[in-house]
Short mmCIF file of C-alpha atoms in Angstrom, two decimals:
data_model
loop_
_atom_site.label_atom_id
_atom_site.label_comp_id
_atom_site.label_asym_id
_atom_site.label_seq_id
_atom_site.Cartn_x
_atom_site.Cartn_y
_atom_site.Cartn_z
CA UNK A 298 130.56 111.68 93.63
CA UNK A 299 129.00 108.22 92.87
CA UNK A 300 126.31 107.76 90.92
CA UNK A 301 123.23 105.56 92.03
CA UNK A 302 120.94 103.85 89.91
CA UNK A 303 118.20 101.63 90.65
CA UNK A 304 116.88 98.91 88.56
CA UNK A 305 113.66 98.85 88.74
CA UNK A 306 110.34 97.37 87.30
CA UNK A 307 106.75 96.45 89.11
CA UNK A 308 106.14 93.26 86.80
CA UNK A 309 107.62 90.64 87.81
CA UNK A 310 109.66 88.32 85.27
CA UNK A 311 111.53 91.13 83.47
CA UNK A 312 114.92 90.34 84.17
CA UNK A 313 115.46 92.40 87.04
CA UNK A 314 117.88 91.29 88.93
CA UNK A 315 120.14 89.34 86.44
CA UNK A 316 120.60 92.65 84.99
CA UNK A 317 121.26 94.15 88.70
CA UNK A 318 123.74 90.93 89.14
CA UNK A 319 125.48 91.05 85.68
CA UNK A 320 125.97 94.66 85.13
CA UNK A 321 127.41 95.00 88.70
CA UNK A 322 129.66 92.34 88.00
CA UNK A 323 130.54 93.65 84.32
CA UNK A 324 130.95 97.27 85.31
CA UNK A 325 133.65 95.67 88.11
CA UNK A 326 135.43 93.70 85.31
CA UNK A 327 136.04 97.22 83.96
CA UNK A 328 138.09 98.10 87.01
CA UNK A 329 135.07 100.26 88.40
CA UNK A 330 134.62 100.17 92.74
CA UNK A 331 130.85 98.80 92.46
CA UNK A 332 128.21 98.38 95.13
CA UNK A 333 125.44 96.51 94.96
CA UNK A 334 122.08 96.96 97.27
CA UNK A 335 119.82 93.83 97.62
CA UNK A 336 116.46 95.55 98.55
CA UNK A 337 114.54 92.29 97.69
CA UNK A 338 113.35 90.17 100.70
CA UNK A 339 113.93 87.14 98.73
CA UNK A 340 117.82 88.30 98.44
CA UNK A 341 118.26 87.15 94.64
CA UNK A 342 120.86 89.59 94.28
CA UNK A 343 122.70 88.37 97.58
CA UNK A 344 122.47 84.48 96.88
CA UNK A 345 123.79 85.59 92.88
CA UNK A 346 126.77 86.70 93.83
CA UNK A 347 127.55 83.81 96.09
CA UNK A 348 126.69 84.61 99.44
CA UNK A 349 124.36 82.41 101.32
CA UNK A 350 121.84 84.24 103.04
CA UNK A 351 121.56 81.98 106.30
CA UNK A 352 125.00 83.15 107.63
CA UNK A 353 124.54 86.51 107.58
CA UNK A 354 125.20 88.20 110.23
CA UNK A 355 124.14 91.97 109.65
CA UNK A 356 122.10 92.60 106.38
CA UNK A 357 120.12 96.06 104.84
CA UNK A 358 117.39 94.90 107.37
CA UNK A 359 119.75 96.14 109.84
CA UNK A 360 120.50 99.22 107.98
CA UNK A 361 116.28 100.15 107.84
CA UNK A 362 115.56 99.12 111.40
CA UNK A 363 118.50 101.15 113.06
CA UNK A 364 120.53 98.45 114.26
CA UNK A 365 123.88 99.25 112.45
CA UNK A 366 125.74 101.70 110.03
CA UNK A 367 125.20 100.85 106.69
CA UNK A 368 129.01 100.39 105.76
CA UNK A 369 128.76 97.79 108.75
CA UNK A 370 126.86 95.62 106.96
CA UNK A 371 128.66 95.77 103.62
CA UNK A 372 130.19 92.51 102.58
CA UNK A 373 133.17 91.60 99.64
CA UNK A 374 131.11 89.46 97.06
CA UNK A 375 134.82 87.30 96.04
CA UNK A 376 134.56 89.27 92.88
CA UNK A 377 136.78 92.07 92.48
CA UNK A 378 135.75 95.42 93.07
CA UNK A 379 131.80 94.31 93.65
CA UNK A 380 131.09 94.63 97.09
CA UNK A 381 126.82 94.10 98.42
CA UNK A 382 124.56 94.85 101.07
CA UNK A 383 123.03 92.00 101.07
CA UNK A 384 119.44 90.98 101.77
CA UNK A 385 117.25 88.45 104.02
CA UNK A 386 114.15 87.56 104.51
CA UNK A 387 113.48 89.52 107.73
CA UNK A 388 113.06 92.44 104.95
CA UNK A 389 109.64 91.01 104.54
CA UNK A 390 108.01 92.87 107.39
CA UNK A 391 109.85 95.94 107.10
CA UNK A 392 106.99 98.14 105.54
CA UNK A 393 104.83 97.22 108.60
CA UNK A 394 107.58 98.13 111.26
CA UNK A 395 108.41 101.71 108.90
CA UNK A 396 104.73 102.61 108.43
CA UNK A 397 104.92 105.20 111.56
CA UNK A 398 108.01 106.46 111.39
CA UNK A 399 108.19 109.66 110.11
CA UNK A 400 110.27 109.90 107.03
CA UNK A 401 110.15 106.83 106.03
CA UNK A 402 110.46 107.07 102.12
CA UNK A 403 113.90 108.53 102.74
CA UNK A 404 115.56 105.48 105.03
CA UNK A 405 117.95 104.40 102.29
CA UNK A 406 119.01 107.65 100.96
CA UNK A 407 119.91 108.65 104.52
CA UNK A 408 121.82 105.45 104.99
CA UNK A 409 123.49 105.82 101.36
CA UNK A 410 124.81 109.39 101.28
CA UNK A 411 127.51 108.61 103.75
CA UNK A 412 129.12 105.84 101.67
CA UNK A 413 127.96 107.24 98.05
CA UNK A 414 131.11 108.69 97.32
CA UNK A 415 133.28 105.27 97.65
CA UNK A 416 131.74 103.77 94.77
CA UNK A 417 131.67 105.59 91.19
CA UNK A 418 128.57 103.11 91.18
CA UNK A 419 125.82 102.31 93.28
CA UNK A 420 123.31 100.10 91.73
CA UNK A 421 119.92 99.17 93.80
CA UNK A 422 118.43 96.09 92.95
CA UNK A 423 114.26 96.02 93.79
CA UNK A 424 111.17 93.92 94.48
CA UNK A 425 108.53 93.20 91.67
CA UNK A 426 106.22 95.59 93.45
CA UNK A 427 105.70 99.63 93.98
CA UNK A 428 105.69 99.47 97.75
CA UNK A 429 107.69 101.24 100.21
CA UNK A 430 111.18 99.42 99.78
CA UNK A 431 110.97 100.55 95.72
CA UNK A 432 110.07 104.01 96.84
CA UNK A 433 113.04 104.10 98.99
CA UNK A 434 115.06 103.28 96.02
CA UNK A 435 113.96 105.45 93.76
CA UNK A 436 114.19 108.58 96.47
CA UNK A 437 118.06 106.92 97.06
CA UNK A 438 118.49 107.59 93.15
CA UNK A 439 119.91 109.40 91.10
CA UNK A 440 118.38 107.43 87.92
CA UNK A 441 116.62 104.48 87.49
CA UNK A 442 117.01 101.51 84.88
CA UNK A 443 113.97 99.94 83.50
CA UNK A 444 114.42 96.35 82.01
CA UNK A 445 111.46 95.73 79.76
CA UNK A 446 110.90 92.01 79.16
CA UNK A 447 110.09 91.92 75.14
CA UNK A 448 106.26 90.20 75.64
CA UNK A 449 102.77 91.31 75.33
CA UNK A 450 102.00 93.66 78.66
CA UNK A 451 105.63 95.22 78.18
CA UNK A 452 104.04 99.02 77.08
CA UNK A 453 101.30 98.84 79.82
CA UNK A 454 104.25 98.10 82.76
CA UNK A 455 106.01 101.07 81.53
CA UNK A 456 103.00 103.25 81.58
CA UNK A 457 102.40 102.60 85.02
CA UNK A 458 106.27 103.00 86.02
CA UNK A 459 105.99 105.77 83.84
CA UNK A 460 103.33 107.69 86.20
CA UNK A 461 104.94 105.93 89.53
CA UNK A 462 108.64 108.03 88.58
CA UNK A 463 106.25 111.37 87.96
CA UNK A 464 104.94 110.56 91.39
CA UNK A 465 108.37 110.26 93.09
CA UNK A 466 110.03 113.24 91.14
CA UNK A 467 106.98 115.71 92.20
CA UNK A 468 106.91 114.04 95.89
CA UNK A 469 110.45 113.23 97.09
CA UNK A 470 113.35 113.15 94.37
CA UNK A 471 112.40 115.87 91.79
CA UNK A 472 116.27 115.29 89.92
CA UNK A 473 115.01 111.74 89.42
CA UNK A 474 116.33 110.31 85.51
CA UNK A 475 115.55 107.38 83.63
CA UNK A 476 119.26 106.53 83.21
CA UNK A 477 117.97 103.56 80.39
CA UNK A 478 115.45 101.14 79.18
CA UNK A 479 117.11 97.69 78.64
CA UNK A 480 115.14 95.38 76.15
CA UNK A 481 115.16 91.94 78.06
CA UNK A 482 114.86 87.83 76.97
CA UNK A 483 114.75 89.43 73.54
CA UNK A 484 114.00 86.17 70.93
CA UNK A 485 114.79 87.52 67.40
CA UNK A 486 112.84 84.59 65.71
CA UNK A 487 109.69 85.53 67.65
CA UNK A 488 107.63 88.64 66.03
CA UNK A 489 106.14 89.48 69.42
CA UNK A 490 110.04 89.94 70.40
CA UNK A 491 110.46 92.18 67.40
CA UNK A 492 107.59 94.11 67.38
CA UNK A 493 107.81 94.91 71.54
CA UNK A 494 111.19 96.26 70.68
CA UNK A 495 110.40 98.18 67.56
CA UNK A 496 107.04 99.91 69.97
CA UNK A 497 109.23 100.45 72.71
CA UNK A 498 111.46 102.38 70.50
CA UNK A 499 109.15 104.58 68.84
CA UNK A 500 107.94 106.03 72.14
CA UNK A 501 111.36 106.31 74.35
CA UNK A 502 113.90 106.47 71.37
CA UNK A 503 117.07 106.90 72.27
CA UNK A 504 116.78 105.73 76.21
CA UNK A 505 116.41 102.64 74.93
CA UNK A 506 119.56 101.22 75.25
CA UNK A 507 121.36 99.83 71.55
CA UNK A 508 122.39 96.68 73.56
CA UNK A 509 119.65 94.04 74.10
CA UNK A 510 119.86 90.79 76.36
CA UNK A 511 118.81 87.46 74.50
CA UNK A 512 117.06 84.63 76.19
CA UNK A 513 119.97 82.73 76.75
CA UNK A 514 120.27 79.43 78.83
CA UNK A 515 123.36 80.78 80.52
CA UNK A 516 121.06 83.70 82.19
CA UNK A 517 119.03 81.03 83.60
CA UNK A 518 121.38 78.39 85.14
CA UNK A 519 124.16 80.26 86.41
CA UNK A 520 121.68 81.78 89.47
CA UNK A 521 121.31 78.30 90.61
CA UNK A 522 124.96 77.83 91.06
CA UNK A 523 124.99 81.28 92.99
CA UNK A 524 127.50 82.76 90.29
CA UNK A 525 126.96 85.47 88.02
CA UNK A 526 126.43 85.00 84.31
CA UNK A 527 130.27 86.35 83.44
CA UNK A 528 131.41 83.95 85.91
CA UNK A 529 129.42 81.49 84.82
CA UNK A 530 130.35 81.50 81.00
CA UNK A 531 131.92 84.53 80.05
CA UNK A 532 131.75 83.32 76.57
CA UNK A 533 127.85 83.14 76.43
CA UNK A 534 125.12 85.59 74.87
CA UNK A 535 123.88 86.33 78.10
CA UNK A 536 127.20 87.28 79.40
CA UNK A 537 128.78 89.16 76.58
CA UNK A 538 125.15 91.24 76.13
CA UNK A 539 125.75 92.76 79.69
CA UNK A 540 129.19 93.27 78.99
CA UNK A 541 128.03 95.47 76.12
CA UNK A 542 125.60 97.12 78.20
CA UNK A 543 127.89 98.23 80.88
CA UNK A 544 130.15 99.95 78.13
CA UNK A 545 127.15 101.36 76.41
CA UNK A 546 126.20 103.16 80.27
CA UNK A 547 130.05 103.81 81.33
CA UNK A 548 130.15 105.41 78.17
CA UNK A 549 127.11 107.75 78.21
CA UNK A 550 128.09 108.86 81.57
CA UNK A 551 131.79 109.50 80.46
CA UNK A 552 133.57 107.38 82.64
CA UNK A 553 134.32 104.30 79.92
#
């Protein structure tokens, strides 16, 4: 059976979905069947890995509303093994149009447990926000990966993540895990970098993940040329940090 883990943070600005992108993309350079879920209405994810959103002609929108099978609206990213469901921005109003319907925290994992077990990982990329399409991703779960962007209001985010996973786990996914915490645009000149890490730490110890992603120039242009980081320059920080990562998680969950 697959495993599925979201990524998820409220705050904006972590690193969210460069980790989603580059550890998808890593864990397929290690010969792993990979699927990754844009739930983001602005489809970061989706234009990432180098498909252009305007094209599209079935997307997770699709999935939520009814309109097709989820494995219908699957699409090969060009990379090996790393397939998506991509995202648009009809995903915007989707809250509004699920807000009667009755089960509608449990949407994606209805749509997901048919396909689960084609992929040995399933990894659900989210909007900066707590709102009904993270819910859904965090009921789809099995764990959840917190990036934690090394600044000032890093603790207070993971409080109240912290209390939004209790919610979910008493509410509508009681197996719920934090899979990891993954320290983010980590600046080892800057004390505020070192002493966020050294706090985060103390109070999750070891689901805090050894590997830490740098700021690193690489992270921040290859998105623009709709490639992943690895495809980018494999060579970089950036690139090489998520490389580490994914063998750090394929590892703990005994499939390196």
């Amino acid at each position: 059976m697959g495993k599925i883990i979201t990524i998820a943070n409220q705050k904006g600005g972590v690193g969210k979905t460069a980790t989603a992108i580059n550890l998808a993309v890593s864990l397929a350079f290690a010969g792993k069947d990979i699927l990754l879920v844009d739930t983001d209405p602005q489809g970061n994810s989706t234009s990432g890995v180098g498909i252009s959103r305007d094209n599209l002609d079935k997307s997770i929108y699709d999935v939520y509303t009814g309109k097709c099978e989820i494995g219908d609206a699957i699409k090969p990213t060009g990379i090996d093994n790393l397939k998506i469901l991509p995202s648009t921005v009809d995903l915007l109003g989707i809250e509004i149009e699920l807000v009667d319907k009755e089960g509608r925290e449990r949407v994606l994992y209805n749509a997901i447990r048919s396909i689960r077990d084609m992929y040995p990982y399933i990894l659900i990329d989210c909007p900066p926000s707590l709102g009904l399409l993270t819910l859904n991703a965090l009921v789809a779960a099995d764990s959840v990966l917190i990036p934690v962007q090394c600044e000032y209001y890093a603790l207070e985010g993971l409080g109240l993540l912290t209390k939004t996973l209790r919610f979910v786990r008493s509410s509508f996914n009681p197996t719920l895990e934090v899979e990891g915490i993954v320290l983010t645009m980590f600046d080892p000149r800057n004390n505020l970098s070192r002493e966020v890490a050294q706090e985060v730490r103390k109070h999750f110890g070891d689901k805090v993940y050894n590997t830490v992603i740098p700021r690193n120039v690489t992270l921040g242009e290859a998105p623009s040329y709709g490639k992943p980081a690895l495809l980018y320059d494999i060579r970089s920080k950036g690139a090489q940090s998520y490389l580490s990562l994914a063998k750090e998680i394929l590892n703990e969950n005994g499939t390196g």
